[in-house]
Short mmCIF file of C-alpha atoms in Angstrom, two decimals:
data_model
loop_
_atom_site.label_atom_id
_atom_site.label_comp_id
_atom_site.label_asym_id
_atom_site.label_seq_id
_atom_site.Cartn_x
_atom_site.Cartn_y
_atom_site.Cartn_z
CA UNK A 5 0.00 0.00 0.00
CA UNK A 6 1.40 3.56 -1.18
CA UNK A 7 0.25 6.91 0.26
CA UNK A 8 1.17 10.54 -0.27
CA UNK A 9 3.49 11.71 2.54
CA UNK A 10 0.40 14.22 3.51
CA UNK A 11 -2.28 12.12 3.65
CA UNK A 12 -3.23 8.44 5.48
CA UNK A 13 -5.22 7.57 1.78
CA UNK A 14 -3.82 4.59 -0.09
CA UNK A 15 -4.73 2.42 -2.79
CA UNK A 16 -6.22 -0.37 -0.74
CA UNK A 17 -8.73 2.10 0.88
CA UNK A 18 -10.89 2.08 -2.72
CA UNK A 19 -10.93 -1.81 -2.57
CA UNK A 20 -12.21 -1.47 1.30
CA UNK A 21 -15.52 1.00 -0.35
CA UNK A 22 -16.15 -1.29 -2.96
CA UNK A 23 -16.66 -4.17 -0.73
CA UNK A 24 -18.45 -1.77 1.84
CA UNK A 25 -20.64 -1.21 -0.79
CA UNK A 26 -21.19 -4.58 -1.97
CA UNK A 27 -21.94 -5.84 1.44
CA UNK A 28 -24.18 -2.90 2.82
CA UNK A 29 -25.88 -3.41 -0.35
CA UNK A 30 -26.68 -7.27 -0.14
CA UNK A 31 -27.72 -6.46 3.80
CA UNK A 32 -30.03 -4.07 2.82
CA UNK A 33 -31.90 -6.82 0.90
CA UNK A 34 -33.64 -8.02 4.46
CA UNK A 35 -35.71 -4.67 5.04
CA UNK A 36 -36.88 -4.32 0.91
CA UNK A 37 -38.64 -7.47 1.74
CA UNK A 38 -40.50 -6.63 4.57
CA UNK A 39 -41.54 -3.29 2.27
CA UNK A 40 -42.34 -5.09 -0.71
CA UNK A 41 -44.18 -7.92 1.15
CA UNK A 42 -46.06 -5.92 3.70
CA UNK A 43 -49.56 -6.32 2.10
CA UNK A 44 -48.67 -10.11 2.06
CA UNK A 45 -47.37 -11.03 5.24
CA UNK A 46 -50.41 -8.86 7.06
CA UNK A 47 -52.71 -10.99 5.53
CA UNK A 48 -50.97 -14.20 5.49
CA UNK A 49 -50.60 -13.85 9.58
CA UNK A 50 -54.17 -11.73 9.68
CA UNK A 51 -52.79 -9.09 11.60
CA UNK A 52 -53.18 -5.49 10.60
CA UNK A 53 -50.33 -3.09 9.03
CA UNK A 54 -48.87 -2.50 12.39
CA UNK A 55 -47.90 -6.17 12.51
CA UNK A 56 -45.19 -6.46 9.97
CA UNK A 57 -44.65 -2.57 10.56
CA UNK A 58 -43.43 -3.56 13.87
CA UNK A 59 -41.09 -6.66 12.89
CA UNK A 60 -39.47 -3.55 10.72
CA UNK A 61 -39.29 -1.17 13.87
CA UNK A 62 -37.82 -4.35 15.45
CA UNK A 63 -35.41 -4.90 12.84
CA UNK A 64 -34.40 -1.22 13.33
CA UNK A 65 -34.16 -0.75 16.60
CA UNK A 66 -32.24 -4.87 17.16
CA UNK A 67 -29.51 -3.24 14.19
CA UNK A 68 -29.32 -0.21 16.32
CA UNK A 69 -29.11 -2.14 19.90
CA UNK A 70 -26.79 -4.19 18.69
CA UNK A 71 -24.52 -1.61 16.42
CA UNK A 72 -23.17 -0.57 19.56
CA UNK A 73 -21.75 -3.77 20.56
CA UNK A 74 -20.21 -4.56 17.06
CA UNK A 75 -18.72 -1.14 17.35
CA UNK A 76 -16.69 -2.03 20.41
CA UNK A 77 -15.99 -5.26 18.58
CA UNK A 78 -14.90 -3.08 15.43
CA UNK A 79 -12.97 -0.74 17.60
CA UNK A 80 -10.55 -3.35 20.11
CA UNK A 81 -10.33 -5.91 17.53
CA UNK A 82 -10.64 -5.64 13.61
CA UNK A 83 -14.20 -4.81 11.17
CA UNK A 84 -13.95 -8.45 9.89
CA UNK A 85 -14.83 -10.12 12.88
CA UNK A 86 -18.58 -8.71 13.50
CA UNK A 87 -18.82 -8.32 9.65
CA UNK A 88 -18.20 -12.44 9.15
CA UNK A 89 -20.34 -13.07 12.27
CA UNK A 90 -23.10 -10.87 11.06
CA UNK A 91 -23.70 -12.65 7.61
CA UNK A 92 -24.49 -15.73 9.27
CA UNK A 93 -26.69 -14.59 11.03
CA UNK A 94 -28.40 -12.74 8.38
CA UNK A 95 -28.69 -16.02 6.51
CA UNK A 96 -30.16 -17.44 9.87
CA UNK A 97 -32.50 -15.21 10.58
CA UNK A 98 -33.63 -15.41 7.21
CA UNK A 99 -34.32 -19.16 6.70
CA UNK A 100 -36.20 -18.73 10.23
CA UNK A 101 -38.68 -15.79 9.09
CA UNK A 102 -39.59 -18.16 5.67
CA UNK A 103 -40.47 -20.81 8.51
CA UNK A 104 -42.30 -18.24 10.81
CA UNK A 105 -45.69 -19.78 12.22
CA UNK A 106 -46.49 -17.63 14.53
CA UNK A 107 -46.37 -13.93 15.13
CA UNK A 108 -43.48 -14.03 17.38
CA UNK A 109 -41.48 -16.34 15.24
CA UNK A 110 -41.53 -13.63 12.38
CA UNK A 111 -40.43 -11.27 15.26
CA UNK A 112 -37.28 -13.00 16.91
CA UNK A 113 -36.38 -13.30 13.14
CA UNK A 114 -36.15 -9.71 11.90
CA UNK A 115 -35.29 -7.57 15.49
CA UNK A 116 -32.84 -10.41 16.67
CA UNK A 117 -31.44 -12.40 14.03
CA UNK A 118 -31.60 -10.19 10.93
CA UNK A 119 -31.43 -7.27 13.29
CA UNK A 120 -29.86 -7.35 16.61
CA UNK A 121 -27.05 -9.64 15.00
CA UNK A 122 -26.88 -9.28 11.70
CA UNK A 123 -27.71 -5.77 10.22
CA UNK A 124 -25.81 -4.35 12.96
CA UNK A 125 -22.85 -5.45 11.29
CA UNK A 126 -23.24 -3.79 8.37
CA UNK A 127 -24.07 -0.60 8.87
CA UNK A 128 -22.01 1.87 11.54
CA UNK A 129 -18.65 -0.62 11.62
CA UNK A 130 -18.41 -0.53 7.94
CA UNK A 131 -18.76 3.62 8.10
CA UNK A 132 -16.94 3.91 11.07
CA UNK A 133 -13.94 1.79 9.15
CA UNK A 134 -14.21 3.78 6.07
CA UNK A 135 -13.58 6.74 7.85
CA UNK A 136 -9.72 4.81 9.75
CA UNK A 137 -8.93 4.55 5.44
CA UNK A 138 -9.45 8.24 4.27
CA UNK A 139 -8.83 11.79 5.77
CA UNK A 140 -8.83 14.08 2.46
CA UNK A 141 -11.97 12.20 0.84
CA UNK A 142 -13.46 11.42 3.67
CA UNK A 143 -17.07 12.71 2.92
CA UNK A 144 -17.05 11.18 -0.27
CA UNK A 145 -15.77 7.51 1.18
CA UNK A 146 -18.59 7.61 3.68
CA UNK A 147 -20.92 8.74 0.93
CA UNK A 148 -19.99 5.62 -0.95
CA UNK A 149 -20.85 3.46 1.75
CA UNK A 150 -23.96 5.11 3.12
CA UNK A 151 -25.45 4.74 -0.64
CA UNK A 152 -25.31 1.28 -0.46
CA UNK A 153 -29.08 1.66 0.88
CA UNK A 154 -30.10 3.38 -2.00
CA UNK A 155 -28.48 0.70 -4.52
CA UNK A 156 -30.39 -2.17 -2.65
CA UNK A 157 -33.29 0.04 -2.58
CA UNK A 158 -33.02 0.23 -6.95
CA UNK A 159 -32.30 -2.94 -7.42
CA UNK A 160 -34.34 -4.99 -4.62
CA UNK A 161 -37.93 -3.95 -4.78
CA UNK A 162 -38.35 -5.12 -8.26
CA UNK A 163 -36.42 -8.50 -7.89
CA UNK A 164 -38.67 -9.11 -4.46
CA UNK A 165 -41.79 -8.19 -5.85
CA UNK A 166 -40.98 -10.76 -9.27
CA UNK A 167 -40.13 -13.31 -6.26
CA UNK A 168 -43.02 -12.96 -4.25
CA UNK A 169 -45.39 -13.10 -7.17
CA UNK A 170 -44.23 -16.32 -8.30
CA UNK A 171 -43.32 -18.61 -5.10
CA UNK A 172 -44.28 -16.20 -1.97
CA UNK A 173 -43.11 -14.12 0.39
CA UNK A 174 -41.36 -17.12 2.90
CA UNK A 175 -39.86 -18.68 -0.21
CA UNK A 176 -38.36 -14.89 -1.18
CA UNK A 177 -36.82 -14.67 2.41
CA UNK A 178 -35.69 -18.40 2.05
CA UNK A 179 -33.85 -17.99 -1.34
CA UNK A 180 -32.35 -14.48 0.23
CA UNK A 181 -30.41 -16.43 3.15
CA UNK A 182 -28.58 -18.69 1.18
CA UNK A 183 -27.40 -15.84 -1.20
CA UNK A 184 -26.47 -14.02 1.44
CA UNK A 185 -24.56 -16.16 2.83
CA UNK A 186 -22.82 -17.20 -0.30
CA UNK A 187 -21.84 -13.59 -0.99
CA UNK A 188 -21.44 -11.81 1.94
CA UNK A 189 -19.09 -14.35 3.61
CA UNK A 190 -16.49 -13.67 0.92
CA UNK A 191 -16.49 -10.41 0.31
CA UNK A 192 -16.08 -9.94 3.87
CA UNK A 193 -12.64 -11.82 3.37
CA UNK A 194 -11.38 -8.35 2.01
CA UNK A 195 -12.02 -6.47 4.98
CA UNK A 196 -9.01 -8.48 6.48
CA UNK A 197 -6.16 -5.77 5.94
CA UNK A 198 -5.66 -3.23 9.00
CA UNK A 199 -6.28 1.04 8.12
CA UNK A 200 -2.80 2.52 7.75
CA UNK A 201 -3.78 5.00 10.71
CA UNK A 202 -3.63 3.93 14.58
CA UNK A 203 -7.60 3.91 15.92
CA UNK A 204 -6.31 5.11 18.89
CA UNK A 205 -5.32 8.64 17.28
CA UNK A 206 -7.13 10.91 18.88
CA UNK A 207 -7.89 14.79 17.91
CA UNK A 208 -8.58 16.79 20.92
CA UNK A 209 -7.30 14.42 23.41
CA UNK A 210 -7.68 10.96 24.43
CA UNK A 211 -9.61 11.22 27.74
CA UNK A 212 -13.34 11.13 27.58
CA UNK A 213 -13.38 14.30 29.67
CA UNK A 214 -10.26 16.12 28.51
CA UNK A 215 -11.99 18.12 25.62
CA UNK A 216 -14.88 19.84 25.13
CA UNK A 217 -17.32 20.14 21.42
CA UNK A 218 -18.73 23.64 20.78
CA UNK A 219 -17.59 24.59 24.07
CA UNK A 220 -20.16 21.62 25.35
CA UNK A 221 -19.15 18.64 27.28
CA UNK A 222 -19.33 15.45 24.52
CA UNK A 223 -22.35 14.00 26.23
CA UNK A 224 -24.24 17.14 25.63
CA UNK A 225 -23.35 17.07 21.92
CA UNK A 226 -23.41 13.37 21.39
CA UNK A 227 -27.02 13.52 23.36
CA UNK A 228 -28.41 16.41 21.01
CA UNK A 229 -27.09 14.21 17.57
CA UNK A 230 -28.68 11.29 18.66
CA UNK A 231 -32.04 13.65 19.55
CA UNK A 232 -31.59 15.13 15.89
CA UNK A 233 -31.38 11.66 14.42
CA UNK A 234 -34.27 9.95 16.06
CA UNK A 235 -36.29 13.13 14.97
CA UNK A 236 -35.00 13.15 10.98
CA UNK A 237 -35.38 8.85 11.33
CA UNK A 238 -39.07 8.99 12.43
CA UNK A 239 -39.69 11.49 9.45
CA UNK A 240 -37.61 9.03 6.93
CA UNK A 241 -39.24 5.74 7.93
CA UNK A 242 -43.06 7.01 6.41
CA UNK A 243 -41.87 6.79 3.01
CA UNK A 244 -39.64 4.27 3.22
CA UNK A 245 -41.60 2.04 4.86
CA UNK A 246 -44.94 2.79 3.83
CA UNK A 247 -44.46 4.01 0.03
CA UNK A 248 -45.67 0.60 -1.64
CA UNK A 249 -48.76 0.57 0.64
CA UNK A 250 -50.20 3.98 0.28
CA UNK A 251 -49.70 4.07 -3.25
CA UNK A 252 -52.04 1.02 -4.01
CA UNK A 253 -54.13 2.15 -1.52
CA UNK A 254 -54.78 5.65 -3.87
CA UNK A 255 -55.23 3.38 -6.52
CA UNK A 256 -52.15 2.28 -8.09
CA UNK A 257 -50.48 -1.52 -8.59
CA UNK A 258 -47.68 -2.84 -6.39
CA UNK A 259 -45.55 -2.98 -9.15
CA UNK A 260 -46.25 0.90 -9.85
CA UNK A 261 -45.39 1.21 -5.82
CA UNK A 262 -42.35 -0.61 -5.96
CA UNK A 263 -40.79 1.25 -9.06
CA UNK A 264 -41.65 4.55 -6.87
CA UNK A 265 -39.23 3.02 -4.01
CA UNK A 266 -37.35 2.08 -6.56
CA UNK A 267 -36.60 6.03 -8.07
CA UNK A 268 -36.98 7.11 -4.30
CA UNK A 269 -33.50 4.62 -3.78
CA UNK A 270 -32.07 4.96 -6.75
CA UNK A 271 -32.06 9.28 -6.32
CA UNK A 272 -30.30 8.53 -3.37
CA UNK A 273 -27.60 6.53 -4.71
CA UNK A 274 -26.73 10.13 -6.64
CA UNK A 275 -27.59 12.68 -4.45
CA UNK A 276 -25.48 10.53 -1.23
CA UNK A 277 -22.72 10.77 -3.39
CA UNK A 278 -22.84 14.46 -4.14
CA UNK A 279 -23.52 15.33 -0.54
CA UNK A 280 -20.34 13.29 0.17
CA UNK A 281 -18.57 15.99 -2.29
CA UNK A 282 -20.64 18.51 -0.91
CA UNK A 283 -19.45 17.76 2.85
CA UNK A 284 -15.48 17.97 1.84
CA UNK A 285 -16.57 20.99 0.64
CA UNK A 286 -19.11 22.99 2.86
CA UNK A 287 -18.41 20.79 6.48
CA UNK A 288 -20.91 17.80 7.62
CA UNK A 289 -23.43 20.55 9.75
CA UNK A 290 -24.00 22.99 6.78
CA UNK A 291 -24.36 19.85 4.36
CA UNK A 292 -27.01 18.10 7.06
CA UNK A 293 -29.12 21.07 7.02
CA UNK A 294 -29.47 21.13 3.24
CA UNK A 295 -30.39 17.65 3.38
CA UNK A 296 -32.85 17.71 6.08
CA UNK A 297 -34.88 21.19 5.14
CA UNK A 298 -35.34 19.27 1.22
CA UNK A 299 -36.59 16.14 3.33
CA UNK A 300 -39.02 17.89 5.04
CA UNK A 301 -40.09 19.72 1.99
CA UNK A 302 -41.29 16.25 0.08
CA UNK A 303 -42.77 15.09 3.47
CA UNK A 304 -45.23 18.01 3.06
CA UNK A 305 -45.95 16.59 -1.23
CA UNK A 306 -46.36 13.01 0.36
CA UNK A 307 -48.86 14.21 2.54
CA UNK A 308 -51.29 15.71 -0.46
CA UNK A 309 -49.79 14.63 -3.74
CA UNK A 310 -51.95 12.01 -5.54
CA UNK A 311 -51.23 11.56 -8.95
CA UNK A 312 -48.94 9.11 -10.36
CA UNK A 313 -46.23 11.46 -12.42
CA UNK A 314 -46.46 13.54 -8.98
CA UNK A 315 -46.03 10.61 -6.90
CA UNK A 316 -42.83 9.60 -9.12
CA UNK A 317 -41.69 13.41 -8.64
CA UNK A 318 -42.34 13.23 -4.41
CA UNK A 319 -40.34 10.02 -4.34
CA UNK A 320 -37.03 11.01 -6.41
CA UNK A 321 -36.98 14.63 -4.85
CA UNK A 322 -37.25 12.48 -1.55
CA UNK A 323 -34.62 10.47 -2.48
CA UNK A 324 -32.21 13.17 -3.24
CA UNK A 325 -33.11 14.62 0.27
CA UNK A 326 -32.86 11.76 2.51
CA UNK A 327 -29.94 10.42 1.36
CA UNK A 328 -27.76 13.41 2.30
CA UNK A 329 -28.95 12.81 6.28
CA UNK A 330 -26.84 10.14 7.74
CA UNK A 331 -23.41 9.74 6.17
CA UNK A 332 -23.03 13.52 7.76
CA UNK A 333 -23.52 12.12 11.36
CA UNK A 334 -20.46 10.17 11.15
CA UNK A 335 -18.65 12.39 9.60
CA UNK A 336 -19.54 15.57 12.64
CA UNK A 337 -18.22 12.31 15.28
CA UNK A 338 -15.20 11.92 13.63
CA UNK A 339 -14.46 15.66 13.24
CA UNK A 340 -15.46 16.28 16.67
CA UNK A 341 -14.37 13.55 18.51
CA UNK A 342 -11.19 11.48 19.02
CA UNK A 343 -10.70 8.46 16.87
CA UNK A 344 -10.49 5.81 19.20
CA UNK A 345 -14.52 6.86 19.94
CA UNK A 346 -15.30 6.50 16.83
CA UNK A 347 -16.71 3.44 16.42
CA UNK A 348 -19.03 3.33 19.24
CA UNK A 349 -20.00 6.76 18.94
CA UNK A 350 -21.12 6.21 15.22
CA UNK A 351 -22.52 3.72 16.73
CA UNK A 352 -24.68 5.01 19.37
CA UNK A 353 -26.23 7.64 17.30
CA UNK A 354 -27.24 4.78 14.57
CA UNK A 355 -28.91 3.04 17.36
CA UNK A 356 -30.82 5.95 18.10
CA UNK A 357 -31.54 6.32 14.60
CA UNK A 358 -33.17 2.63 14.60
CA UNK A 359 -35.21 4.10 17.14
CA UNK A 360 -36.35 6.66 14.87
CA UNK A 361 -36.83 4.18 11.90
CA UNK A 362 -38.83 1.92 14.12
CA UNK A 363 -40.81 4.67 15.66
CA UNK A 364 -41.58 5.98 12.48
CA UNK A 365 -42.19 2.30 10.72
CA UNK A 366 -44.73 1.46 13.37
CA UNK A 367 -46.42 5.17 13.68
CA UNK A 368 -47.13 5.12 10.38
CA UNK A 369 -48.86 1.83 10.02
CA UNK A 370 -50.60 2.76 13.33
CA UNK A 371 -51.96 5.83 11.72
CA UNK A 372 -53.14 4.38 8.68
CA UNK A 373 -55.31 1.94 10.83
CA UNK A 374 -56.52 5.12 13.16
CA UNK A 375 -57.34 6.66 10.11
CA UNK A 376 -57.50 5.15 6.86
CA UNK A 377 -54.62 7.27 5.09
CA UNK A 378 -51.11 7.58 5.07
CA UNK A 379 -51.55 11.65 5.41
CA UNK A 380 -51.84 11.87 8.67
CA UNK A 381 -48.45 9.79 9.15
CA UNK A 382 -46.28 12.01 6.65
CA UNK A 383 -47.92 15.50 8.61
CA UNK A 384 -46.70 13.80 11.68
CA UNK A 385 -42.86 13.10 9.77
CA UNK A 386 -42.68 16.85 8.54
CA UNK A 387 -43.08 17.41 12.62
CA UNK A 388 -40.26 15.12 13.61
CA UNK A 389 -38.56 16.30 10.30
CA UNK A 390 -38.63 20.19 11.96
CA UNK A 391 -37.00 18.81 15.15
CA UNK A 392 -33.94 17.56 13.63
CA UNK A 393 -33.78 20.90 11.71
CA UNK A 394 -34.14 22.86 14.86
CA UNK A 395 -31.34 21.00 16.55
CA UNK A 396 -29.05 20.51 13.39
CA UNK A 397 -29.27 24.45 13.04
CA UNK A 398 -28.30 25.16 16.61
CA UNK A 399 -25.12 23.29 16.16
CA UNK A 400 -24.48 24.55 13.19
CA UNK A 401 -25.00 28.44 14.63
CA UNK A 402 -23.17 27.22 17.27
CA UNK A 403 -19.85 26.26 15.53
CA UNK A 404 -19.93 29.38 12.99
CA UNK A 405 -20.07 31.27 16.44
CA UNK A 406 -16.94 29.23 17.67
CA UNK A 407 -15.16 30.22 14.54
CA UNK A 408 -15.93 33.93 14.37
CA UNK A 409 -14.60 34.30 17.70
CA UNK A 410 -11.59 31.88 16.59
CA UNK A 411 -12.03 29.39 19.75
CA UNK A 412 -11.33 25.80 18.64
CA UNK A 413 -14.60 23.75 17.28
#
């Protein structure tokens, strides 16, 4: 491995993204399902939309529970380990949802298995890696990674909709565990190789109480990200989650539904990307703000919009918004903290983002049966959306205050 004599970036760090990518996208497969198969697996199990709504909020908050722990994993011992560990269980949990006969089967499958020990994996340890490889291109390498939701979100909707049309929805999650496990297992093989910087570098100090962020202590600031995430989460999960649903419920097919999630990913693929540029450019706060203020914006079209071509229109300018959210949040903890936190910092905040996915996962399908429609449920995102704004903004006053009077940020 090479580098320039100014920067920790070498050749191998490109390899580590692609297989980032590859794997976060192949993960993501295990949520698409539970989107695409909603309708199905309600009525297979008799239960209303809140019942497979909450084995997604499970999912969510079991990846974000357990995130933490593979981050300590990630951070005293290597990314492979949890990675390898994680795609077994994936296929596990898997092959026991296609199997579910009961409600709490289904359940143990997605929050625990899938979830808990399996997702977890795959999401903050493979950002909080990326950022170990890359200190000029930072932004853009966490971009990269991050977008592997929107890739899975292109390319799995249609492939689980042709598979549950054909053999079911158990026989789609069935056929998923033994791919995963076939692919991820490998490409988690490259992962092996060490970052050419120390984890233990720190950049304000070492000590959990020897520096302060903003002039704040770093539970105050870590405490208002992970209150800005749960509030931008709850917002993300209506559309997400809920997309296919309410658009056959206005009238539409499923595959018209899925092709919407489909744009909705597939705009975020892009738009993560550019934000990544955007961040090396700008700084992670100013970049987050864009992001979330466009978010709330096509919350608000969700809400009203009814047409098909305006549908299409809600969903990609969704997509471009959305996507530019997370990858910022690790990118603020590993400007603002020292690098041996890293990992279960990024972490923590994820988990509390699973809390906002699964509150806003289950709140939505517990709105639509309260009230028939999905409007309510994207009125009540563009409220959680203007939290995250609120408290994004402060920080972001905050540290333009910090500069102007040229105190360290």
């Amino acid at each position: 491995m090479t580098r320039r004599a100014d920067s920790i970036e070498v050749r191998y760090g490109w390899v580590i993204l692609a297989v980032s990518l590859a794997i976060g996208t192949i993960a993501m497969a295990a949520p698409n399902i539970l989107f695409v198969s909603l309708k199905d697996i309600a009525s297979d199990f008799e239960w209303p939309r809140a019942g497979p709504s909450l084995a997604f909020s499970l999912l969510m908050m079991g990846s974000g529970v357990g995130g933490i722990a593979m981050g300590l994993w990630m951070d005293r011992r290597s990314v492979i380990e949890p990675v390898l560990f994680g795609s077994v269980m994936i296929c596990l949990g898997a092959i026991v949802a296609s199997h579910a006969g009961a409600r709490w089967d289904f359940y143990v499958a997605n929050g625990l298995l899938i979830g808990a020990f399996g997702e977890a994996a795959m999401i903050a340890p493979l950002i909080a890696n990326a950022t170990r490889w890359f200190d000029r291109r930072r932004g853009l390498a966490v971009a990269i990674i991050a977008s592997g939701q929107g890739v899975a979100g292109a390319i799995w909707p249609p492939v689980i909709r042709l598979l549950n049309d054909f053999v079911g929805w158990r026989e789609t999650y069935l056929y998923f565990g033994f791919f995963a496990l076939a692919t991820l297992v490998p490409l988690a093989l490259f992962l092996k190789p060490k970052p050419p910087i120390a984890p233990a570098e720190a950049i304000q100090g070492s000590g959990m109480g020897e520096f302060t962020v903003l002039g704040y202590s770093p539970g105050t600031v870590q405490a208002l990200l992970c209150l800005a995430v749960v509030g931008c989460c709850t917002a993300m999960a209506m559309p997400i989650v809920h997309l296919i649903s309410h658009a056959t419920d206005i009238g539409f097919s499923r595959s018209t539904g899925a092709s919407m999630l489909s744009v909705l990913f597939a705009a975020s693929f892009f738009s993560r990307i550019g934000f990544g540029l955007l961040a090396d450019r700008i700084g992670a706060v100013r970049s987050m703000l864009i992001a979330s203020g466009a978010q709330a914006v096509m919350l608000l079209a969700f809400a009203f919009v009814t047409t098909e071509v305006g549908l299409y229109l809600a969903a990609f300018m969704f997509g471009i918004g959305f996507a530019g959210i997370m990858p910022n949040y690790a990118l603020m903890i590993r400007h603002w903290f020292p690098g041996n936190q890293i990992g279960w910092r990024v972490a923590t905040t994820y988990l509390f983002a699973a809390i906002g996915m699964a509150l806003g996962g289950w709140l939505g399908g517990a709105l639509h049966d309260a009230t028939g429609t999905y409007m309510h449920a994207f009125l009540a995102g563009f409220g959680f959306n203007a939290m995250n704004f609120a408290l994004i903004g402060h920080l972001c006053l905050r540290q333009t205050r910090l500069r102007l009077s040229h105190l360290p940020v």
